[in-house]
Short mmCIF file of C-alpha atoms in Angstrom, two decimals:
data_model
loop_
_atom_site.label_atom_id
_atom_site.label_comp_id
_atom_site.label_asym_id
_atom_site.label_seq_id
_atom_site.Cartn_x
_atom_site.Cartn_y
_atom_site.Cartn_z
CA MET A 308 35.05 1.48 25.43
CA TRP A 309 35.65 -1.64 26.98
CA PRO A 310 32.87 -4.06 27.38
CA TRP A 311 32.48 -4.06 31.31
CA GLU A 312 32.02 -0.23 30.60
CA HIS A 313 29.17 -0.58 28.41
CA ALA A 314 27.71 -3.20 30.73
CA ILE A 315 27.69 -0.44 33.44
CA VAL A 316 26.26 1.87 31.35
CA GLY A 317 23.37 -0.12 30.36
CA TYR A 318 22.82 -1.66 33.73
CA VAL A 319 22.92 1.74 35.35
CA VAL A 320 20.46 3.70 33.03
CA TYR A 321 18.03 0.65 33.12
CA SER A 322 18.14 0.47 36.70
CA LEU A 323 17.43 4.11 37.09
CA PHE A 324 14.65 3.90 34.37
CA SER A 325 12.93 0.89 36.17
CA HIS A 326 13.12 2.42 39.51
CA LEU A 327 11.66 5.70 37.97
CA VAL A 328 8.94 4.25 35.90
CA TYR A 329 8.09 0.88 37.35
CA ARG A 330 8.87 1.91 41.04
CA ASP A 331 10.97 -1.41 40.94
CA ALA A 332 14.43 -3.03 40.58
CA PRO A 333 15.26 -4.82 37.67
CA SER A 334 14.60 -8.52 37.71
CA GLY A 335 17.24 -11.14 36.96
CA LEU A 336 16.21 -11.52 33.21
CA GLU A 337 16.08 -7.95 32.85
CA ALA A 338 19.32 -7.12 34.12
CA PHE A 339 20.97 -10.10 32.19
CA ALA A 340 19.19 -8.61 29.20
CA VAL A 341 20.55 -5.05 29.46
CA VAL A 342 23.89 -6.21 30.01
CA PHE A 343 23.96 -8.79 27.33
CA ALA A 344 22.68 -6.43 24.93
CA SER A 345 25.04 -3.73 25.93
CA VAL A 346 27.96 -5.62 24.88
CA LEU A 347 26.43 -7.47 21.98
CA PRO A 348 27.66 -4.89 19.23
CA ASP A 349 31.32 -5.77 20.30
CA LEU A 350 30.42 -9.44 20.26
CA ILE A 351 29.38 -9.25 16.73
CA ASP A 352 31.96 -6.83 14.99
CA LYS A 353 35.16 -7.47 16.98
CA PRO A 354 35.23 -11.25 16.15
CA LEU A 355 34.35 -10.65 12.82
CA ALA A 356 36.72 -7.89 12.19
CA TRP A 357 39.81 -9.07 14.11
CA GLN A 358 39.38 -12.97 13.76
CA PHE A 359 37.76 -13.50 10.54
CA GLY A 360 38.55 -10.25 8.53
CA VAL A 361 34.92 -10.28 7.75
CA PHE A 362 34.71 -6.36 8.21
CA ASP A 363 37.76 -3.84 7.78
CA SER A 364 37.12 -2.41 11.53
CA GLY A 365 35.39 -3.58 14.66
CA TYR A 366 32.89 -0.83 13.78
CA ALA A 367 30.29 -2.33 11.37
CA LEU A 368 26.90 -4.49 11.32
CA GLY A 369 26.85 -4.57 14.97
CA HIS A 370 27.51 -1.02 15.63
CA SER A 371 25.16 0.21 12.77
CA VAL A 372 22.18 2.28 13.86
CA PHE A 373 20.54 0.73 10.70
CA PHE A 374 20.85 -2.80 12.27
CA ALA A 375 20.28 -1.40 15.97
CA VAL A 376 17.18 0.12 15.75
CA PRO A 377 15.31 -2.87 14.02
CA LEU A 378 16.80 -5.43 15.91
CA ALA A 379 15.70 -3.78 19.12
CA ILE A 380 12.38 -3.34 17.60
CA ILE A 381 12.18 -7.34 16.78
CA VAL A 382 13.41 -8.55 20.14
CA GLY A 383 11.15 -5.91 21.83
CA ALA A 384 8.07 -7.40 19.98
CA LEU A 385 9.23 -10.89 20.78
CA ALA A 386 9.57 -10.40 24.30
CA ARG A 387 6.27 -8.65 24.32
CA SER A 388 4.67 -11.54 22.89
CA ALA A 389 6.25 -13.84 25.24
CA GLY A 390 4.63 -11.93 28.39
CA ARG A 391 8.26 -10.22 29.25
CA PRO A 392 7.89 -6.63 27.71
CA ARG A 393 10.34 -5.27 30.18
CA ALA A 394 13.26 -7.76 29.32
CA GLY A 395 12.42 -6.40 25.82
CA LEU A 396 12.82 -2.98 26.97
CA ALA A 397 16.02 -3.81 28.89
CA PHE A 398 17.35 -5.34 25.69
CA GLY A 399 16.71 -2.44 23.45
CA LEU A 400 17.72 0.11 25.74
CA GLY A 401 20.98 -1.83 26.48
CA TYR A 402 21.83 -2.32 22.64
CA LEU A 403 20.79 1.12 21.63
CA LEU A 404 23.07 2.67 24.38
CA HIS A 405 25.90 1.17 23.08
CA LEU A 406 26.09 3.08 20.01
CA PRO A 407 26.18 6.71 21.75
CA SER A 408 28.39 5.49 24.17
CA ASP A 409 30.87 4.79 21.78
CA ILE A 410 30.74 7.91 19.98
CA LEU A 411 30.92 9.63 23.26
CA ASP A 412 34.15 7.55 24.29
CA THR A 413 35.73 8.40 20.83
CA TYR A 414 35.36 12.31 21.53
CA VAL A 415 36.75 11.54 25.11
CA ARG A 416 39.57 9.80 24.27
CA GLY A 417 40.40 11.17 20.77
CA GLY A 418 39.00 14.85 20.80
CA GLU A 419 36.59 14.06 17.79
CA LEU A 420 32.88 13.12 17.09
CA ARG A 421 33.07 10.07 15.06
CA TYR A 422 29.47 9.24 13.95
CA ASP A 423 30.73 7.16 10.93
CA ILE A 424 31.09 4.37 13.77
CA VAL A 425 27.33 3.79 13.62
CA LEU A 426 26.60 4.18 10.01
CA TRP A 427 27.70 0.98 8.58
CA PRO A 428 26.95 0.20 5.53
CA VAL A 429 26.66 3.82 4.42
CA HIS A 430 29.83 4.91 5.87
CA PRO A 431 31.97 1.98 6.48
CA VAL A 432 35.02 2.72 9.22
CA GLU A 433 38.20 2.08 7.68
CA SER A 434 41.04 -0.46 9.16
CA ILE A 435 43.63 1.28 11.51
CA GLY A 436 45.83 -1.39 10.85
CA GLU A 437 46.40 -5.19 10.60
CA TYR A 438 44.76 -7.37 13.25
CA THR A 439 46.56 -10.79 14.47
CA ASP A 440 43.37 -12.44 15.67
CA PHE A 441 40.52 -11.61 17.99
CA PHE A 442 42.69 -12.62 21.43
CA GLY A 443 45.78 -11.00 20.13
CA GLU A 444 44.17 -7.66 19.58
CA PHE A 445 42.29 -7.69 22.73
CA THR A 446 45.54 -8.63 24.52
CA ARG A 447 47.28 -5.83 22.69
CA LEU A 448 44.71 -3.22 23.83
CA PHE A 449 43.99 -4.41 27.27
CA GLY A 450 47.67 -4.12 27.66
CA HIS A 451 47.63 -0.45 27.37
CA TYR A 452 44.75 -0.04 29.86
CA GLN A 453 46.33 -2.34 32.38
CA GLN A 454 49.36 -0.19 32.19
CA GLU A 455 47.61 2.86 32.80
CA LEU A 456 45.83 1.23 35.88
CA LEU A 457 48.91 -0.12 37.21
CA ALA A 458 51.05 3.13 36.67
CA GLY A 459 49.01 4.61 39.62
CA ASP A 460 48.93 7.92 38.17
CA LEU A 461 45.24 7.63 36.91
CA SER A 462 43.95 10.45 34.15
CA THR A 463 40.45 12.23 35.47
CA TYR A 464 39.00 9.84 33.12
CA MET A 465 39.98 6.46 34.68
CA TRP A 466 39.25 8.09 37.88
CA PHE A 467 35.64 8.76 36.56
CA GLN A 468 35.39 5.06 35.22
CA LEU A 469 36.22 3.73 38.61
CA GLY A 470 33.75 6.12 40.15
CA ILE A 471 31.10 4.65 37.85
CA ALA A 472 32.12 1.12 38.42
CA VAL A 473 31.86 1.55 42.28
CA SER A 474 28.57 3.20 42.00
CA ALA A 475 27.16 0.68 39.69
CA ALA A 476 28.34 -2.17 42.29
CA LEU A 477 26.42 -0.44 44.93
CA LEU A 478 23.42 0.18 42.88
CA TRP A 479 23.24 -3.36 41.95
CA LEU A 480 23.69 -4.46 45.50
CA TYR A 481 20.67 -2.12 46.22
CA ASP A 482 18.72 -3.52 43.64
CA GLY A 483 19.15 -6.93 45.41
CA ALA A 484 21.93 -8.25 43.22
CA PRO A 485 19.76 -9.33 40.25
CA VAL A 486 20.81 -12.25 38.28
CA LEU A 487 22.95 -13.62 41.35
CA ARG A 488 19.79 -13.48 43.44
CA GLU A 489 17.87 -15.66 40.91
CA PHE A 490 21.09 -18.12 40.70
CA LEU A 491 21.14 -18.80 44.47
CA ARG A 492 17.22 -18.80 44.85
CA GLY A 493 17.77 -21.66 41.93
CA CYS A 494 20.40 -23.65 43.64
CA LEU A 495 18.50 -23.38 46.83
CA ARG A 496 15.47 -24.78 45.27
CA VAL A 497 17.49 -27.69 43.77
CA LEU A 498 18.97 -28.53 47.19
CA SER A 499 15.81 -28.49 48.87
CA SER A 500 14.24 -30.67 46.34
CA GLY A 501 16.92 -33.10 46.90
CA ARG A 502 16.16 -33.76 50.36
#
């Protein structure tokens, strides 16, 4: 699954949760936390595997349920003690959603359920080949994705992805464009204090 797909899943689920439970849109901190956490497993594992060769594949420590659950609990406890429990919940939800999203993605794309991708170190995922470096591997994989998009004959899965992306963008706007909203407010404060 691509990082932006993880970010979309994390944001949509947390926003819907926030509306249902808190009757409120996510704050900028919550939106940032859920999006950052939803891509964090890839930010940990992909460079360590592809660039530095620490792991055999891009599914290791960051994708491990044995790391993810304690991390979500620790961040949640720290956020709660800092008076930001909703941000801690957003982080935990974003991070933990990454794991089943990858399992579902491997099923949709490859036709098999790969639970092993979240069981490191109990069941490490073997390498599927030689990696050049992080940017080389990303470019290679993104090239395939880009070719499918530019070919014009999109699969049902690609149409579904585009539909979810548009829906997420509309939901983000409905929520008041969190993060961007706080950034613009901060810029206005700086500009008004300079007068």
